[in-house]
PDB file of C-alpha atoms in Angstrom:
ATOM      1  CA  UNK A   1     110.909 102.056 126.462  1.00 80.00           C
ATOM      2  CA  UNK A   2     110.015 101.424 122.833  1.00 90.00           C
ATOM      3  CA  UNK A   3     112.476 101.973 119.744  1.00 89.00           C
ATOM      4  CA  UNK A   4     112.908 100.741 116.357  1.00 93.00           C
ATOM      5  CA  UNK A   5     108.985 100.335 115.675  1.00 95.00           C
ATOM      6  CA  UNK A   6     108.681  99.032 112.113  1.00 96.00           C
ATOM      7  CA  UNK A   7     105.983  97.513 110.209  1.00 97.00           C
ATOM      8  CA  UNK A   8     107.231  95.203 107.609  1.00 96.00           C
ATOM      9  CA  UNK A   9     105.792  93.465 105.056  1.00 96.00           C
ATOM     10  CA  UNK A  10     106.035  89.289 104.231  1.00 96.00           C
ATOM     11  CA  UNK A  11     104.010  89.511 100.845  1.00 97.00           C
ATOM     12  CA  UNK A  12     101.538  90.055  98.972  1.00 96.00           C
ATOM     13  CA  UNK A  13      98.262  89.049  97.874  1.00 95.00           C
ATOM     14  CA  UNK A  14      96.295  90.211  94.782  1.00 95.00           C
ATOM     15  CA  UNK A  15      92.428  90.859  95.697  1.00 92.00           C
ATOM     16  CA  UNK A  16      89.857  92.297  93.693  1.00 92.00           C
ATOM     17  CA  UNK A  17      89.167  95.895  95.765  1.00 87.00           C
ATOM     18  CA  UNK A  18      85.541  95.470  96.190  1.00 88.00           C
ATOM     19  CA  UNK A  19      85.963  92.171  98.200  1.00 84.00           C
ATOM     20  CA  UNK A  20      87.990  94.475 100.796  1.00 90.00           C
ATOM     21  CA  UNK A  21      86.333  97.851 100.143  1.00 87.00           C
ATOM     22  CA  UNK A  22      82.733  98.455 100.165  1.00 88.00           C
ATOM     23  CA  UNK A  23      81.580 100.078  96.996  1.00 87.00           C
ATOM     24  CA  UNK A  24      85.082  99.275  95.681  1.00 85.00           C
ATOM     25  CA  UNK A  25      86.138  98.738  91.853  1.00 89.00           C
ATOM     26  CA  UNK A  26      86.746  95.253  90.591  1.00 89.00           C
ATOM     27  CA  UNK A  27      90.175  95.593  89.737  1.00 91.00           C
ATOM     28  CA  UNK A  28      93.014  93.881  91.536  1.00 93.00           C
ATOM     29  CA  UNK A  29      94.637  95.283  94.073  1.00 92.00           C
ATOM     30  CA  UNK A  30      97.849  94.097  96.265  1.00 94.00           C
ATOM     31  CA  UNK A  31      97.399  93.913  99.565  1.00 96.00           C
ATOM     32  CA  UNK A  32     100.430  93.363 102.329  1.00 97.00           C
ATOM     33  CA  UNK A  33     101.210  91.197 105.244  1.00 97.00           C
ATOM     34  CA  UNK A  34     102.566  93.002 107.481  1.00 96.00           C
ATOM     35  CA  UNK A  35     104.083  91.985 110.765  1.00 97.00           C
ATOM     36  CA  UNK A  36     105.468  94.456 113.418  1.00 97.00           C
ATOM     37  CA  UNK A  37     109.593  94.898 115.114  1.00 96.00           C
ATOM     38  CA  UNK A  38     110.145  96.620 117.410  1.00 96.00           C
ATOM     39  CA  UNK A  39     112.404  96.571 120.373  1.00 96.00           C
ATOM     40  CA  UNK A  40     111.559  96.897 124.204  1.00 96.00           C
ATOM     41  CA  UNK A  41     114.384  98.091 126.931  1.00 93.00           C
ATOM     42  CA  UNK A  42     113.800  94.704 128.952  1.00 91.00           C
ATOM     43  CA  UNK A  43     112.264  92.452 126.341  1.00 92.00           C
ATOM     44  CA  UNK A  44     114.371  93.101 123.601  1.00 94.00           C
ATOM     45  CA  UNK A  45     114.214  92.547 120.083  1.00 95.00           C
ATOM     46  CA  UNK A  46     110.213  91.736 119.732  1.00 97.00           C
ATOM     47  CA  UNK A  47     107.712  90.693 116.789  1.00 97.00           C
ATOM     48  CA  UNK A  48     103.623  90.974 116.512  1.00 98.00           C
ATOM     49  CA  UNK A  49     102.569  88.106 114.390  1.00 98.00           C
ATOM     50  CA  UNK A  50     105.368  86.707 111.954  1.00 96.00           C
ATOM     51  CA  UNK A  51     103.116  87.407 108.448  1.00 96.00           C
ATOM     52  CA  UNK A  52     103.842  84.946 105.945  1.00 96.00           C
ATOM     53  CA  UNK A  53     106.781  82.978 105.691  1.00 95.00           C
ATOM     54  CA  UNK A  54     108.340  80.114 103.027  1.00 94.00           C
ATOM     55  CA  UNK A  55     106.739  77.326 105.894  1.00 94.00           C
ATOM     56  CA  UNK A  56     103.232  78.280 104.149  1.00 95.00           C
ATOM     57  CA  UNK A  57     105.017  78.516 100.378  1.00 94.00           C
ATOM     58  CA  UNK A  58     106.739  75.376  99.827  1.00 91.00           C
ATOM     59  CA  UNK A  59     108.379  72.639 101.340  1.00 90.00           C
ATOM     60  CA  UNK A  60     106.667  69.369 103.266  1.00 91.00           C
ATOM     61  CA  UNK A  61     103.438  70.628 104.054  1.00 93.00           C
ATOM     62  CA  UNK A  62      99.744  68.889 104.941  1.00 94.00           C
ATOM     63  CA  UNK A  63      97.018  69.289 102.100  1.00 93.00           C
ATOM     64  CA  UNK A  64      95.152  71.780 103.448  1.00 93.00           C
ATOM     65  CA  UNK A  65      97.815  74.373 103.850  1.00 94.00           C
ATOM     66  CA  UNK A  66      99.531  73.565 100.597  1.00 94.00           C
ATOM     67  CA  UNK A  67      95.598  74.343  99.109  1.00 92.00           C
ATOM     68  CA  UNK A  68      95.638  77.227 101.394  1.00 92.00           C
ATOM     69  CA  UNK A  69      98.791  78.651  99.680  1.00 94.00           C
ATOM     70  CA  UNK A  70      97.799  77.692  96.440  1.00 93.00           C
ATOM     71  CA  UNK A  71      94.378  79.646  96.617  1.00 91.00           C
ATOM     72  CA  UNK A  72      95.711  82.641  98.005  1.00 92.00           C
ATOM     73  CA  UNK A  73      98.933  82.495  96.101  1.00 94.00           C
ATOM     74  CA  UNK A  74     101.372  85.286  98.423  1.00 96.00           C
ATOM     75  CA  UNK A  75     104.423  86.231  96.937  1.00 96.00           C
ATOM     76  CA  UNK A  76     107.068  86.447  99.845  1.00 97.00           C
ATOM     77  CA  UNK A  77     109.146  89.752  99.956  1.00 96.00           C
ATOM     78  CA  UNK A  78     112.771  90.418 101.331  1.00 94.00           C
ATOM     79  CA  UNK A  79     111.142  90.686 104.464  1.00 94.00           C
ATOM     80  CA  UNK A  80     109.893  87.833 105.190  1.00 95.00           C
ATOM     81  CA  UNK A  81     110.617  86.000 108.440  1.00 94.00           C
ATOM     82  CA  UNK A  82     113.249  84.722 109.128  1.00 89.00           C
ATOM     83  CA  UNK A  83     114.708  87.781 107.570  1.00 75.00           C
ATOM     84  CA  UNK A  84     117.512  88.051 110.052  1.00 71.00           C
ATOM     85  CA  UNK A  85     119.462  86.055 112.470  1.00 60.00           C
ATOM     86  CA  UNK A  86     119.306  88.104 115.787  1.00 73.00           C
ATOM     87  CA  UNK A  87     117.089  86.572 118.706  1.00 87.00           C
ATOM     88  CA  UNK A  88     113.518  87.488 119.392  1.00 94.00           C
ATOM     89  CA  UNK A  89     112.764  87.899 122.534  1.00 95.00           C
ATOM     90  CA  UNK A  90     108.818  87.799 122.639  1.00 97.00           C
ATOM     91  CA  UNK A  91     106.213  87.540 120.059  1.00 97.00           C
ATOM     92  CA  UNK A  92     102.713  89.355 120.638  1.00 98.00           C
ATOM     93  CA  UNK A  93      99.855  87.457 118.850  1.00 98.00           C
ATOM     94  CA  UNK A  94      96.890  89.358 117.011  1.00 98.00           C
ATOM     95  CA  UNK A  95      95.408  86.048 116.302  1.00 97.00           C
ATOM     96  CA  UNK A  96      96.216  82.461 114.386  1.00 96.00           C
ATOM     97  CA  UNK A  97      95.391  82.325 111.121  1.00 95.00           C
ATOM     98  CA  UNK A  98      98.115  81.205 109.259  1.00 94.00           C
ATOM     99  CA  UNK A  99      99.377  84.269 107.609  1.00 95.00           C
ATOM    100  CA  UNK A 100     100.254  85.686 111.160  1.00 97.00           C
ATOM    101  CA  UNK A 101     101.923  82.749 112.780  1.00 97.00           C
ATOM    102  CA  UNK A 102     103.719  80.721 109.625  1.00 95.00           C
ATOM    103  CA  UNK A 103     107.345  81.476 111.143  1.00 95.00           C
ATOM    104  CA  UNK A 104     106.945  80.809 114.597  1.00 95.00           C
ATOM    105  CA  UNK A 105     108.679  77.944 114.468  1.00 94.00           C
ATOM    106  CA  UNK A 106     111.568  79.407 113.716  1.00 94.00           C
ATOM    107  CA  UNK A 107     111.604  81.290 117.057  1.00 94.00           C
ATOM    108  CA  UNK A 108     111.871  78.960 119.604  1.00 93.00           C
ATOM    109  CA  UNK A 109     113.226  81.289 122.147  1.00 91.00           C
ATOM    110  CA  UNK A 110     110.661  83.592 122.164  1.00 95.00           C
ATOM    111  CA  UNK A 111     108.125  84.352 124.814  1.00 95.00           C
ATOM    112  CA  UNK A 112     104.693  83.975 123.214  1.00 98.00           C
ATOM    113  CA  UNK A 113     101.885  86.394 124.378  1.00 98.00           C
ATOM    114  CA  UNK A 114      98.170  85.941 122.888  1.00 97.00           C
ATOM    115  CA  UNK A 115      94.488  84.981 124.117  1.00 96.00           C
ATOM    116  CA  UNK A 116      94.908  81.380 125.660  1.00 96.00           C
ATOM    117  CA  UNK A 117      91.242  80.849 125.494  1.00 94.00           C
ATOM    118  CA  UNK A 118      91.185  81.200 121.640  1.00 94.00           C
ATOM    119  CA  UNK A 119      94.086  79.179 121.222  1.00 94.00           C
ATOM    120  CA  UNK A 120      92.509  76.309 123.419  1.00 94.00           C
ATOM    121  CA  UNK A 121      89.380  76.355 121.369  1.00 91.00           C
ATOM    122  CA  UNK A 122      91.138  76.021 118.201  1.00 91.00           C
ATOM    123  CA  UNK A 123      93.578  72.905 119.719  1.00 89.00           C
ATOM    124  CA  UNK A 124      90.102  71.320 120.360  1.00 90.00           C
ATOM    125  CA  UNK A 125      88.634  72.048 117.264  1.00 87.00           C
ATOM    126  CA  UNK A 126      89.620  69.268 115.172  1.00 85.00           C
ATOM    127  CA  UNK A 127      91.290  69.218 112.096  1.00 81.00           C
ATOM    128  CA  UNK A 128      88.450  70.618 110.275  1.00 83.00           C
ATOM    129  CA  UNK A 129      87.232  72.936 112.672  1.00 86.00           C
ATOM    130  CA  UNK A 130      90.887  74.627 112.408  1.00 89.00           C
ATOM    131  CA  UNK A 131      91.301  74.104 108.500  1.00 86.00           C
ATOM    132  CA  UNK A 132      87.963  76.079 108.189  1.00 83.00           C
ATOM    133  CA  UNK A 133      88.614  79.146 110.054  1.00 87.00           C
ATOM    134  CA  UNK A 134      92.291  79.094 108.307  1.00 88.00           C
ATOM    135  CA  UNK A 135      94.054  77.788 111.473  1.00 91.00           C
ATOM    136  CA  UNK A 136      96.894  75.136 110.791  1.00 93.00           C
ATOM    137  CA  UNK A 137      98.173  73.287 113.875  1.00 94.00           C
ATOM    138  CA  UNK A 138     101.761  72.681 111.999  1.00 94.00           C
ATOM    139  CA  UNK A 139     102.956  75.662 112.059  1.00 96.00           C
ATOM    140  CA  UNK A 140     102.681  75.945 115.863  1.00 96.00           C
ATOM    141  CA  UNK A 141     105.431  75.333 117.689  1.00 96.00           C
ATOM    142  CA  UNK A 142     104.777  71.813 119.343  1.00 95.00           C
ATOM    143  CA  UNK A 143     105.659  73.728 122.660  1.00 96.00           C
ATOM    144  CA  UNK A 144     103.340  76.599 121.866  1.00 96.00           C
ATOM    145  CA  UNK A 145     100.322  76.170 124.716  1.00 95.00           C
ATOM    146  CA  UNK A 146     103.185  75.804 126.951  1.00 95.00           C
ATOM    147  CA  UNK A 147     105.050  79.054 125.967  1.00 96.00           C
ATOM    148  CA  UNK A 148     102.118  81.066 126.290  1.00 97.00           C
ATOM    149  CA  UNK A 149     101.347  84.160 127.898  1.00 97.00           C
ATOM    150  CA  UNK A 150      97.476  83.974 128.376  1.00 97.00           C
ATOM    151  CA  UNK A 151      96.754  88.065 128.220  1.00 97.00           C
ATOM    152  CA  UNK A 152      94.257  87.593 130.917  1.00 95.00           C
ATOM    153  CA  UNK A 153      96.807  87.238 133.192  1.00 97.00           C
ATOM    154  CA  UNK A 154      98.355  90.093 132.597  1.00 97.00           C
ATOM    155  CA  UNK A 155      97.538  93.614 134.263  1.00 97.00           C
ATOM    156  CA  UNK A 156      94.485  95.415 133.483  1.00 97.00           C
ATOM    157  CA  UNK A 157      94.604  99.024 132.482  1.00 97.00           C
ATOM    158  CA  UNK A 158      92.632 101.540 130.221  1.00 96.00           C
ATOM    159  CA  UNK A 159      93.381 102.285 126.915  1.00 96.00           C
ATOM    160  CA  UNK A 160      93.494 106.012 125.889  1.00 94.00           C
ATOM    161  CA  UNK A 161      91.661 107.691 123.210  1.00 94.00           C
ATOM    162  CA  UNK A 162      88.258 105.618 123.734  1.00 92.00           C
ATOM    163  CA  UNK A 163      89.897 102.301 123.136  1.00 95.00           C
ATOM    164  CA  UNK A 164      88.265 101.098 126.581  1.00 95.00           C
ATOM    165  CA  UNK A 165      90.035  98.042 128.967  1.00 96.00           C
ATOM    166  CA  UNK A 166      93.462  96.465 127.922  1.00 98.00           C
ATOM    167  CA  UNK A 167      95.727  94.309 128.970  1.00 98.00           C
ATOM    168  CA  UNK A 168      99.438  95.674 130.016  1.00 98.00           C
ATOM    169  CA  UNK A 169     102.158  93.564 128.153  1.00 98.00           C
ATOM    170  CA  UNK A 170     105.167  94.441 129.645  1.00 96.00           C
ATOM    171  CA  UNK A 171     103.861  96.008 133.018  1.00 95.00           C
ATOM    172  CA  UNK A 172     105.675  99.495 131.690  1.00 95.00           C
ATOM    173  CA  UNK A 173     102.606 101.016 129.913  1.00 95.00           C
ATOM    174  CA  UNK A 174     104.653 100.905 126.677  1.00 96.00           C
ATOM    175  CA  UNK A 175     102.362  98.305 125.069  1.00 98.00           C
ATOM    176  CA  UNK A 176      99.050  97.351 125.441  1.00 98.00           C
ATOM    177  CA  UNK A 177      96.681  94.771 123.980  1.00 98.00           C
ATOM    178  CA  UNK A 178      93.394  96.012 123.103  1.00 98.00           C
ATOM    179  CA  UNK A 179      90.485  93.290 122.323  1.00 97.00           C
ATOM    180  CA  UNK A 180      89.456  93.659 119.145  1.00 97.00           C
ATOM    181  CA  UNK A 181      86.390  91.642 118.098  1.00 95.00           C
ATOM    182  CA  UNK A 182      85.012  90.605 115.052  1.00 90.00           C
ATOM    183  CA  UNK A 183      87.602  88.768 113.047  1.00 89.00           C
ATOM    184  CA  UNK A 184      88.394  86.065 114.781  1.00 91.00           C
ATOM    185  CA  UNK A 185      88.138  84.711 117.602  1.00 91.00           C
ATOM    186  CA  UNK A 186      90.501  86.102 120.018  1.00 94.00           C
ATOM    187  CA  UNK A 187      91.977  88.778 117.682  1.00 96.00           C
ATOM    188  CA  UNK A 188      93.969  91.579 120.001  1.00 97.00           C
ATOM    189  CA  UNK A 189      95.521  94.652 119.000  1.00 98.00           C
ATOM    190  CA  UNK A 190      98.906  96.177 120.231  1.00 98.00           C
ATOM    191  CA  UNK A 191      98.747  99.904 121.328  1.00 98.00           C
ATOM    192  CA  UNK A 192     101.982 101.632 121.471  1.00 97.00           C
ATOM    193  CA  UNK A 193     100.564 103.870 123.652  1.00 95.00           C
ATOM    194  CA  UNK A 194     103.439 106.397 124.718  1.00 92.00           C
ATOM    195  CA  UNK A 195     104.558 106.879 121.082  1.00 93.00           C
ATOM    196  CA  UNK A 196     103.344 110.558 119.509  1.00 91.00           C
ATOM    197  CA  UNK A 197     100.437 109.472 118.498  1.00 95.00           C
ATOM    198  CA  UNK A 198      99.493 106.888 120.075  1.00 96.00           C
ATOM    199  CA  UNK A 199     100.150 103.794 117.550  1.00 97.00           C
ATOM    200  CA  UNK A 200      97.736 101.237 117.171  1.00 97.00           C
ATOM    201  CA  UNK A 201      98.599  97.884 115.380  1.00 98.00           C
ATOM    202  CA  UNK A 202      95.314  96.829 114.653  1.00 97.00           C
ATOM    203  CA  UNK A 203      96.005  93.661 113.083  1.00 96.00           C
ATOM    204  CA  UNK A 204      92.842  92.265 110.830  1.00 94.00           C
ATOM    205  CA  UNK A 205      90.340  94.669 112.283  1.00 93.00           C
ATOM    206  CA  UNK A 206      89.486  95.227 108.712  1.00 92.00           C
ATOM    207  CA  UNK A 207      91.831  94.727 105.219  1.00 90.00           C
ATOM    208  CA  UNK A 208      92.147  98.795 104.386  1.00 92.00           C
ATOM    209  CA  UNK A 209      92.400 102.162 106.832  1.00 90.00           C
ATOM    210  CA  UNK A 210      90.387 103.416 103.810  1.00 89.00           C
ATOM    211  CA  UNK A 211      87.415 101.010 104.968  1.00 89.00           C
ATOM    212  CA  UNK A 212      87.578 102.241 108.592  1.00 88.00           C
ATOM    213  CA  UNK A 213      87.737 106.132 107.810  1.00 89.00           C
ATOM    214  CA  UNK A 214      84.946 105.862 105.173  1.00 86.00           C
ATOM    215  CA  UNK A 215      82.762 103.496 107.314  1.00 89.00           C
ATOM    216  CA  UNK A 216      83.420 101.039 104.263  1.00 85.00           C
ATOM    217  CA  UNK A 217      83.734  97.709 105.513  1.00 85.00           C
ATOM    218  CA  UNK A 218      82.968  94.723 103.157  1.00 82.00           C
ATOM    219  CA  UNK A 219      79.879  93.012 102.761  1.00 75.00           C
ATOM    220  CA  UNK A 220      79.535  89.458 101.221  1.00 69.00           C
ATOM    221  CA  UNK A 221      81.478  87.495 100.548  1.00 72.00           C
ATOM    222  CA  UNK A 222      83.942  89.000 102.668  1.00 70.00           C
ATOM    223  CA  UNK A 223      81.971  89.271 105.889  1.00 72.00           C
ATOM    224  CA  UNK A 224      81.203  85.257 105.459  1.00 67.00           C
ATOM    225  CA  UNK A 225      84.388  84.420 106.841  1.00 75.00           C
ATOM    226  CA  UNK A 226      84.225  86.956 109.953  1.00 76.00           C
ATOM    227  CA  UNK A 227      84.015  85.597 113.534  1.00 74.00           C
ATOM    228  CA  UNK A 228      81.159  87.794 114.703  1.00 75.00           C
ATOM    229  CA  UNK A 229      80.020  90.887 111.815  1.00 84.00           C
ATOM    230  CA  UNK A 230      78.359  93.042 114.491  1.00 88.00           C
ATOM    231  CA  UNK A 231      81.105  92.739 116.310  1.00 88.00           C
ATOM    232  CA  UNK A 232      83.947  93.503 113.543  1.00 88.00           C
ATOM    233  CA  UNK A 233      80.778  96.590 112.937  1.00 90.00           C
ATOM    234  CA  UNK A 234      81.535  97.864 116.487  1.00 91.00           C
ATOM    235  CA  UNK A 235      85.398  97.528 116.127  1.00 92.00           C
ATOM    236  CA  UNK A 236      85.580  99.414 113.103  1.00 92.00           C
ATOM    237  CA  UNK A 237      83.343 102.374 114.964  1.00 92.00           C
ATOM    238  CA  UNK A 238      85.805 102.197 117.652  1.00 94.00           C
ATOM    239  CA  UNK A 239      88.831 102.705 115.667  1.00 95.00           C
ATOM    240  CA  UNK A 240      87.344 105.691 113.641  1.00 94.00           C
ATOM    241  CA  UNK A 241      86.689 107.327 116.767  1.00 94.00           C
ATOM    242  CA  UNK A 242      90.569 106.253 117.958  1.00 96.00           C
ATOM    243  CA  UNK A 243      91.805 107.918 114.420  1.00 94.00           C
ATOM    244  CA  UNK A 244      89.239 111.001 115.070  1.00 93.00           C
ATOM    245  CA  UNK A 245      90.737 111.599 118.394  1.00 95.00           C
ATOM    246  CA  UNK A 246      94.026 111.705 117.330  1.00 95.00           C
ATOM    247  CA  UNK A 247      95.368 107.757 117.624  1.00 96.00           C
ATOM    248  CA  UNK A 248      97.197 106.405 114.359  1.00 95.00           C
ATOM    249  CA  UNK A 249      96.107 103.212 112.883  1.00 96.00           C
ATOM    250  CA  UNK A 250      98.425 100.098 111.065  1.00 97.00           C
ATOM    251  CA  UNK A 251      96.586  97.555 109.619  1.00 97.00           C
ATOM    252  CA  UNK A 252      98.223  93.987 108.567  1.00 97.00           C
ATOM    253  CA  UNK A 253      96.841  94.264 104.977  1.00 96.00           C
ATOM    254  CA  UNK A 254      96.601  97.439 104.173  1.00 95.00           C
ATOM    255  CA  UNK A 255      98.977  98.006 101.039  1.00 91.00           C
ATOM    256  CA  UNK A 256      99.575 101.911 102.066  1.00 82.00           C
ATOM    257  CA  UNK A 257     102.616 101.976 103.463  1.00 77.00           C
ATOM    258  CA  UNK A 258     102.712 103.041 107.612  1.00 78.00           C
ATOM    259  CA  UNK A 259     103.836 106.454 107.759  1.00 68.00           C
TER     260      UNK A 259
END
């Protein structure tokens, strides 16, 4: 049902390691953004998230998202979207800040699948509200509420390995999105779960696998810009136990690269 799983990377971002790692060294790391391919026997050629793409980088752009790129200065890769011409059938959303959802504009095709409720809240956010939590409404598609799959209306099923409910994307079992709290509001992960192991595209569930295995997560300043910290806590628990039991974890940010 599922072939061609990849996990690309957009860019890069240089961090110091202890605002990512607990306990971590002050030196400057590079961290990825990552998006996912993959390709689906009905769906066809699909996408999670679209990382960064030249829409954040240059070009016309509103002030907050040019200051947005100029704080966090990526560097695009090859990869970056729109890296090739081919159609994309659907695009699964982990969540909207802008480093996930910069090229969706250039897929105007594509079915988009992601929690509705989040993206309503940010739409009535204001300006502000959406600039703060690193949400830009430009690079939205203007057509994007209307192309959306809200997950909650697809199937219900359980997750194996521990990850508890999820919602069936393709009504095959092949993928499923797994809630994944803490972040941001809204944030899903995509479980591959027929694969061998089980493949879990956690999205921003935390920056480094390192973090999760080692119970490692950042502190401040880090944790200021979480959604809910007890909740990003309990995600983090619930992905160690997913890795312990034999699942395999991709993170967006994480500069190891997916085996």
């Amino acid at each position: 049902m599922i072939s061609d799983l990849t996990f690309p990377n957009s860019a890069t971002v240089s961090v110091p390691e202890r605002l990512v790692l607990k306990g971590g060294r002050w030196t400057r790391i590079s961290l990825a953004v990552r998006y996912a391919r993959f390709t689906h026997a009905q769906a066809g050629a699909c996408l999670i998230d679209t990382g960064y793409s030249r829409r954040v980088t240059s070009g016309p752009r509103s002030l907050p998202l040019t200051l947005y790129a100029a704080i966090l200065k990526p560097r695009l890769t090859a990869d970056a979207l729109p890296a090739r011409a081919e159609a994309i059938g659907a695009v699964l959303l982990t969540h909207l800040h802008g480093d996930h959802v910069s090229a969706l504009r250039d897929y105007p095709g594509a079915r988009l699948i992601g929690d509705a409720a989040a993206a309503r809240h940010f739409a009535n956010a204001g300006w502000f509200g959406r600039t703060r939590h690193g949400v830009f409404a430009e690079l939205l598609p203007d057509d994007f509420h209307a192309r959306l799959t809200p997950l909650d209306a697809l199937p219900m099923v359980e997750a194996p390995l521990g990850l508890g409910p999820a919602r069936d994307v393709f009504g095959d079992g092949a993928v499923l999105a797994v809630p994944l709290p803490g972040h941001m509001r809204g944030h899903t992960g995509y479980l591959f779960a027929r694969q061998e192991p089980p493949v879990l595209y956690a999205g921003d569930a935390d920056w480094l696998a390192q973090a999760i295995r080692e119970r490692r997560s950042p502190g401040a300043p880090a944790r200021w810009i979480l959604d809910d910290a007890a909740a990003s806590r309990d995600t983090a628990a619930r992905l160690n136990a997913f890795e312990q039991a034999g699942g395999r974890i991709v993170l967006c940010h994480d500069p190891e690269t997916p085996p």
